[in-house]
Structure formats: structure tokens, C-alpha cells
mmCIF file with all atom_site columns, C-alpha atoms in Angstrom:
data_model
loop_
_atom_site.group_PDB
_atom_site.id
_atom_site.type_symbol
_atom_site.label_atom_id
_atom_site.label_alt_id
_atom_site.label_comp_id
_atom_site.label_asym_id
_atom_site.label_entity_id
_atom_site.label_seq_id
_atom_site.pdbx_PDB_ins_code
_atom_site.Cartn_x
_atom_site.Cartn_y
_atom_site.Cartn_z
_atom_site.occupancy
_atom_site.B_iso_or_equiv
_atom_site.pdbx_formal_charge
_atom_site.auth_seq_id
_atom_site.auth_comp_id
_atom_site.auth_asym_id
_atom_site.auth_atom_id
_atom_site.pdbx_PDB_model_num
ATOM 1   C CA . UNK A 1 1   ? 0.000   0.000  0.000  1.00 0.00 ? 1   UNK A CA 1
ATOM 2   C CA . UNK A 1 2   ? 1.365   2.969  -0.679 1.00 0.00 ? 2   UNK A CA 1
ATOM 3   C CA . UNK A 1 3   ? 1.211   6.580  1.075  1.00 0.00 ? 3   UNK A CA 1
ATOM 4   C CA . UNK A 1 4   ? -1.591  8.082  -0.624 1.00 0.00 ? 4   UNK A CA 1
ATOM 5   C CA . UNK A 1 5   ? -3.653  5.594  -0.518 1.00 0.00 ? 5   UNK A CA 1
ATOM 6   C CA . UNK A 1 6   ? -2.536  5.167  3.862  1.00 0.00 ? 6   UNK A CA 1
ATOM 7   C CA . UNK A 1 7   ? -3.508  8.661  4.586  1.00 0.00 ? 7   UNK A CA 1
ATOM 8   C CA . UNK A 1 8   ? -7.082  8.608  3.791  1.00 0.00 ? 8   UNK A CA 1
ATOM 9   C CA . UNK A 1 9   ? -7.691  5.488  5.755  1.00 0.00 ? 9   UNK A CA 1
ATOM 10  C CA . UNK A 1 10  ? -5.429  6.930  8.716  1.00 0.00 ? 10  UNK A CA 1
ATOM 11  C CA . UNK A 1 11  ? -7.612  10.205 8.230  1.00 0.00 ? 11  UNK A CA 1
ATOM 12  C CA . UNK A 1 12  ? -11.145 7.967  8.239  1.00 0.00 ? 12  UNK A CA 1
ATOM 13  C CA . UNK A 1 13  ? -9.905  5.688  11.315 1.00 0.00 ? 13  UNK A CA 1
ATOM 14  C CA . UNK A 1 14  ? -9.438  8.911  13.289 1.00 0.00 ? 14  UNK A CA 1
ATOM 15  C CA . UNK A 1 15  ? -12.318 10.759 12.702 1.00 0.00 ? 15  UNK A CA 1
ATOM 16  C CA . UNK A 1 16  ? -14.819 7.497  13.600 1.00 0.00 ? 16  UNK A CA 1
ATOM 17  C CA . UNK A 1 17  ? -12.990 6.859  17.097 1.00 0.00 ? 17  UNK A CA 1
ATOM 18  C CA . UNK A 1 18  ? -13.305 10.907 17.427 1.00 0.00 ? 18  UNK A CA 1
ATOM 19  C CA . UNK A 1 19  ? -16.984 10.659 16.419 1.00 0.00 ? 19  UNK A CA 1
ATOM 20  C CA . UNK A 1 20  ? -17.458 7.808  18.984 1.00 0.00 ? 20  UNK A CA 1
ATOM 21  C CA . UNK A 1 21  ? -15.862 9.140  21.502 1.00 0.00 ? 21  UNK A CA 1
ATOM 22  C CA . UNK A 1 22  ? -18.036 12.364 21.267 1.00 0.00 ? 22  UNK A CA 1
ATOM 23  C CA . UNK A 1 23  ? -21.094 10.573 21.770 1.00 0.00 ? 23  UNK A CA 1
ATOM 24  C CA . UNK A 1 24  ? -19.915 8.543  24.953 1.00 0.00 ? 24  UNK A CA 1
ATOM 25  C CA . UNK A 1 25  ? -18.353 11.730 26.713 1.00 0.00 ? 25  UNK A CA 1
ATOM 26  C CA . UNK A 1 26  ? -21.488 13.347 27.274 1.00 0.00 ? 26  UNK A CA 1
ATOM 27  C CA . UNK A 1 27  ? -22.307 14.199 30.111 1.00 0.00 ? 27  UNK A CA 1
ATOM 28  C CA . UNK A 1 28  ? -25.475 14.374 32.646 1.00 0.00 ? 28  UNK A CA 1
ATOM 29  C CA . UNK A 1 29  ? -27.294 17.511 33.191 1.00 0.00 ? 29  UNK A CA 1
ATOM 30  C CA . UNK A 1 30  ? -26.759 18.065 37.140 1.00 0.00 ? 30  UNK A CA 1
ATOM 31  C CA . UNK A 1 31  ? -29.718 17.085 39.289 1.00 0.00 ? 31  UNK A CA 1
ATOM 32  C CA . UNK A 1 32  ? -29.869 20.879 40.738 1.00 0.00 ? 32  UNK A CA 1
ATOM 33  C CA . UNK A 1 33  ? -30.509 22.587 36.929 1.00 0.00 ? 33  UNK A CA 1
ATOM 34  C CA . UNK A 1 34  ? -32.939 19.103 36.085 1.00 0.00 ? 34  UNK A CA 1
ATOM 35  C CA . UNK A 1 35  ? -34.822 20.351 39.380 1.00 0.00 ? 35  UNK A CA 1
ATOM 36  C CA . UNK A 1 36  ? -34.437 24.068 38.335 1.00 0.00 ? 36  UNK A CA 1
ATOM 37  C CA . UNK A 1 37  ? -36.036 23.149 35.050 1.00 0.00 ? 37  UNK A CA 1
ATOM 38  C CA . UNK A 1 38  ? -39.460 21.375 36.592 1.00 0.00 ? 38  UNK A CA 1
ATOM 39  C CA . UNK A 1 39  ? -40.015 24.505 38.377 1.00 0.00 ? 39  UNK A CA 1
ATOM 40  C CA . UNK A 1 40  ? -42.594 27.062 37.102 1.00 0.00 ? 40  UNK A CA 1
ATOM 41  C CA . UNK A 1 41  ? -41.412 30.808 35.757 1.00 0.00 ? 41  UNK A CA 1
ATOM 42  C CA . UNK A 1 42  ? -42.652 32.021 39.444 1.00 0.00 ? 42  UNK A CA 1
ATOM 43  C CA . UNK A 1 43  ? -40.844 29.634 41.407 1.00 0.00 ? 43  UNK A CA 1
ATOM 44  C CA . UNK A 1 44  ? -37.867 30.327 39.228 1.00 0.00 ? 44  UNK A CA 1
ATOM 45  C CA . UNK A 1 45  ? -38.452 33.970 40.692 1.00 0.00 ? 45  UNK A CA 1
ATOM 46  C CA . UNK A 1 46  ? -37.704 32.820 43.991 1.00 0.00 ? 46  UNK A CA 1
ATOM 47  C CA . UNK A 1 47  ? -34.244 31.661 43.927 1.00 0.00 ? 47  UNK A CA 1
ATOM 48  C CA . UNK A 1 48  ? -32.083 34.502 44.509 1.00 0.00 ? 48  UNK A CA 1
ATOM 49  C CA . UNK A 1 49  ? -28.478 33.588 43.034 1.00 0.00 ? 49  UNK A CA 1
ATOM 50  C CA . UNK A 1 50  ? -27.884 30.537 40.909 1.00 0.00 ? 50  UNK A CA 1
ATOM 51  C CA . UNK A 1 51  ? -29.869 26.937 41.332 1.00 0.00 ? 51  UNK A CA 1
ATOM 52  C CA . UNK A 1 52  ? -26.329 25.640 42.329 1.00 0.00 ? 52  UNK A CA 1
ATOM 53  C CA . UNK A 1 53  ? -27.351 26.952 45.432 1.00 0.00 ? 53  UNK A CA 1
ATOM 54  C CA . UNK A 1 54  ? -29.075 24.103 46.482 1.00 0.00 ? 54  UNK A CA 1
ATOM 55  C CA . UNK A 1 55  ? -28.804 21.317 48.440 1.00 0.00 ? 55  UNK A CA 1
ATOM 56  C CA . UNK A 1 56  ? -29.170 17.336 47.068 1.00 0.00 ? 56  UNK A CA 1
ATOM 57  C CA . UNK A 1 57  ? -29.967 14.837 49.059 1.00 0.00 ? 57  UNK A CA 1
ATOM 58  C CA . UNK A 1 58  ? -31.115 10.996 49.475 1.00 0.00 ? 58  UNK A CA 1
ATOM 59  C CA . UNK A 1 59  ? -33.850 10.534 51.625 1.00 0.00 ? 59  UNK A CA 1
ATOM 60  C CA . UNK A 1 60  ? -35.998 7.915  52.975 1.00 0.00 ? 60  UNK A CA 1
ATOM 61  C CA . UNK A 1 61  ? -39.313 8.512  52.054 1.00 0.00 ? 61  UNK A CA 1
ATOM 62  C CA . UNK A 1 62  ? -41.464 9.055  55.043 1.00 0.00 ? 62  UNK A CA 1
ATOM 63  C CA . UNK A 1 63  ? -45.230 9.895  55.574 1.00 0.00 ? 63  UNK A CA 1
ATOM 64  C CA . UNK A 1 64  ? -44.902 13.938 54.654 1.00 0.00 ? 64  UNK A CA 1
ATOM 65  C CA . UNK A 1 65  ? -42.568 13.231 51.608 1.00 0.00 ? 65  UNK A CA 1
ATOM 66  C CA . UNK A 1 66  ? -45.133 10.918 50.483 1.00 0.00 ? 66  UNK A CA 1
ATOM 67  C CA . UNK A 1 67  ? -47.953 13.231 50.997 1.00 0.00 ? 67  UNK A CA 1
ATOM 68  C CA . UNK A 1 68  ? -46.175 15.820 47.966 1.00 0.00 ? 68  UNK A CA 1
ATOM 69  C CA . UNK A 1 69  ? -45.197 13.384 45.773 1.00 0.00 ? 69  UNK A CA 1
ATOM 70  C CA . UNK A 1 70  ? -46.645 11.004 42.926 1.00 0.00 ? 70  UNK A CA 1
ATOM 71  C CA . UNK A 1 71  ? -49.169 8.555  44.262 1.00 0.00 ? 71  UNK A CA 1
ATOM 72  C CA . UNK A 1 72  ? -47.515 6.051  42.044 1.00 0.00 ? 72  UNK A CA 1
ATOM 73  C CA . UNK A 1 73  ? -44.115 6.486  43.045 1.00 0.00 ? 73  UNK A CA 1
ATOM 74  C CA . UNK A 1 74  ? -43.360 3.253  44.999 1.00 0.00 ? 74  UNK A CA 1
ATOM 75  C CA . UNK A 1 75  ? -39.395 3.246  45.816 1.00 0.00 ? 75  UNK A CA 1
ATOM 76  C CA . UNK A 1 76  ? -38.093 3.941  49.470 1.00 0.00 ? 76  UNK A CA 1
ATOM 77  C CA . UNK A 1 77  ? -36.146 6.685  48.576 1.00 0.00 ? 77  UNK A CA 1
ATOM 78  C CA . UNK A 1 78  ? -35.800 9.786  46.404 1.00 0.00 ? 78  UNK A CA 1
ATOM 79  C CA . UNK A 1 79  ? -33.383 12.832 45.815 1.00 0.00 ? 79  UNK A CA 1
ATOM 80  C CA . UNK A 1 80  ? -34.391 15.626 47.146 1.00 0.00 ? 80  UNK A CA 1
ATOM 81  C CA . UNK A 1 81  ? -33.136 19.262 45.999 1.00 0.00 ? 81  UNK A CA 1
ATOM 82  C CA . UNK A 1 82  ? -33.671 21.908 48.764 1.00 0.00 ? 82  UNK A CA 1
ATOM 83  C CA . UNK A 1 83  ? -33.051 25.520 46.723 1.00 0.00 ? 83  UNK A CA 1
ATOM 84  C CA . UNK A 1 84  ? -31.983 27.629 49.531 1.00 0.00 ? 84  UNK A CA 1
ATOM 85  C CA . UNK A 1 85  ? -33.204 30.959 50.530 1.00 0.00 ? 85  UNK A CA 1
ATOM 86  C CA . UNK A 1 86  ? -37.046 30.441 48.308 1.00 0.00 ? 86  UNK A CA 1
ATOM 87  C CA . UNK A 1 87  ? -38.214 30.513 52.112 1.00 0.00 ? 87  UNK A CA 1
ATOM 88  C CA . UNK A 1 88  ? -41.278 32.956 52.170 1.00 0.00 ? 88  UNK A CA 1
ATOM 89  C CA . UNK A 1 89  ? -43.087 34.280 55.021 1.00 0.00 ? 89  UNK A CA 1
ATOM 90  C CA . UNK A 1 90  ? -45.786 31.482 54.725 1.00 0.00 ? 90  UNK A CA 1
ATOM 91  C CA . UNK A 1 91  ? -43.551 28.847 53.297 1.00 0.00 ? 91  UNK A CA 1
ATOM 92  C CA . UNK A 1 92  ? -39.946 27.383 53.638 1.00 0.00 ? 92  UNK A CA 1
ATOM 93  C CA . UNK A 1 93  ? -37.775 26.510 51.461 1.00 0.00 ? 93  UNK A CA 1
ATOM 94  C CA . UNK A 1 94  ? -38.448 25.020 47.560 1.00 0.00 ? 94  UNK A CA 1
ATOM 95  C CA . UNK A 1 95  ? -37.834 21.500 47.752 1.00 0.00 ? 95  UNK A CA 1
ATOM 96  C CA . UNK A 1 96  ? -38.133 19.425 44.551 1.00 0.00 ? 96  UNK A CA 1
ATOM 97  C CA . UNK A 1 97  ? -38.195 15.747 44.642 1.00 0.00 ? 97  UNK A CA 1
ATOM 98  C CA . UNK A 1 98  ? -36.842 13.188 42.094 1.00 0.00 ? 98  UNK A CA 1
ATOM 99  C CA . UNK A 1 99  ? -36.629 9.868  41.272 1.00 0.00 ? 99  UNK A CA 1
ATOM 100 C CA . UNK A 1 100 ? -33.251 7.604  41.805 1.00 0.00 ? 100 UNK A CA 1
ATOM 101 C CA . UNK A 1 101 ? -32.401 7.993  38.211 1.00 0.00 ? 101 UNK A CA 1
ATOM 102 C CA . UNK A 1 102 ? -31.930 11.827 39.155 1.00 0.00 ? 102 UNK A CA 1
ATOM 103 C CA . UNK A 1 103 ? -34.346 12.275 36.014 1.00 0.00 ? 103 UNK A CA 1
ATOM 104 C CA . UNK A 1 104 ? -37.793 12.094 36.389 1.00 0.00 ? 104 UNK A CA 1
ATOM 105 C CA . UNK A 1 105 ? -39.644 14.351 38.552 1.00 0.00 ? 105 UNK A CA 1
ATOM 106 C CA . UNK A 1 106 ? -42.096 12.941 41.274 1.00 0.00 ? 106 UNK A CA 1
ATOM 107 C CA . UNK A 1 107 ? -42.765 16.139 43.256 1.00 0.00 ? 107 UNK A CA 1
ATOM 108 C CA . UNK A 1 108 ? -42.200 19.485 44.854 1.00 0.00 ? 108 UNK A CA 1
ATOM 109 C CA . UNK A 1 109 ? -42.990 21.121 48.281 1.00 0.00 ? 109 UNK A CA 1
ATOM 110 C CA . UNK A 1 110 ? -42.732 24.545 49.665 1.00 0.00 ? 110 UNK A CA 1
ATOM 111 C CA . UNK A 1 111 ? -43.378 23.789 53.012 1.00 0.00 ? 111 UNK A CA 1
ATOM 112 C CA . UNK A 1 112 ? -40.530 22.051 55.477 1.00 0.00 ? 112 UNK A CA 1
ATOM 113 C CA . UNK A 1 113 ? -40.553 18.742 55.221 1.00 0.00 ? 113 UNK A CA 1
ATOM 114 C CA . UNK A 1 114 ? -37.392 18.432 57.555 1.00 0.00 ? 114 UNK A CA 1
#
């Protein structure tokens, strides 16, 4: 074989392990912007700074978890993303609730569940 007909092989060899390895590096969307995205344009409002500001969390569900989240939801435990300083006068802080896979939503409280 000679050199010309080496370099586009070389050249086709590299760009398909490139193009593979694109699609494996991506990464996850952190659970705090996935919680900051469920949230409605007014509960948005609330958070003061950035939704990094937040606290995540794995957490047994108990009887007032299960009273603000999915009726269907049947695992012991769920994430739980506390955005700190939502806390209102009549409410404390925004806490959104998600499933083990840190990607599907089963439910939100503004009330202290702690």
C-alpha cells in the first residue's frame, strides 16, 4: 500500500474513534438545573443567586414526603433538591423531589418537610 492511498484510511480511522468518543463523553445535566427546570417561571423567581445553590440529598421517604409526591411512586427513597433561601413568610424553602435515576420528577414542596 502505498502513502496516498494510507492517509485517507489513517484520516477515516481517526475521525470514527473521534466521532465515537463524542457521543460517549457526554455528560449528565446536574440534578440541581434538572430540578431548576421542573419549576414554574414564578418559582424560578424565587431563587435569589444561581440553582447551584441548592442542596441534594437521598432521603428515605417518610409519611410527609409521600404526601407531595406522585401517588404512584413506589421506591423507598428519592433525591431531594432543597433551593436555599425560596423561604417565604408562609412557606420554607423550595424542595423538589426526584426519582433515583436523578431524572424524572415525582414532586415538589414549599413547606418544610425536615
Amino acid at each position: 500500500m502505498n502513502k496516498l492511498g494510507f492517509i485517507p484510511i489513517l484520516l477515516l480511522l481517526v475521525l470514527t474513534l473521534t466521532g465515537c468518543n463524542l457521543f460517549e463523553s457526554k455528560k449528565d445535566i446536574p440534578i440541581e438545573m434538572v430540578a431548576f427546570n421542573s419549576l414554574t417561571d414564578e418559582e424560578k423567581d424565587l431563587i435569589p443567586a444561581s440553582p447551584k445553590d441548592s442542596i441534594v440529598k437521598k432521603v428515605t421517604v417518610n409519611g410527609e414526603i409521600e404526601s407531595v409526591i406522585d401517588k404512584n411512586y413506589n421506591k423507598d427513597e428519592v433525591y431531594s433538591v432543597t433551593f436555599n433561601n425560596t423561604e417565604t413568610n408562609s412557606s420554607g424553602n423550595l424542595m423538589v423531589f426526584f426519582d433515583l435515576d436523578k431524572k424524572t420528577f415525582v414532586g415538589k414542596s414549599k413547606h418544610s418537610l425536615e
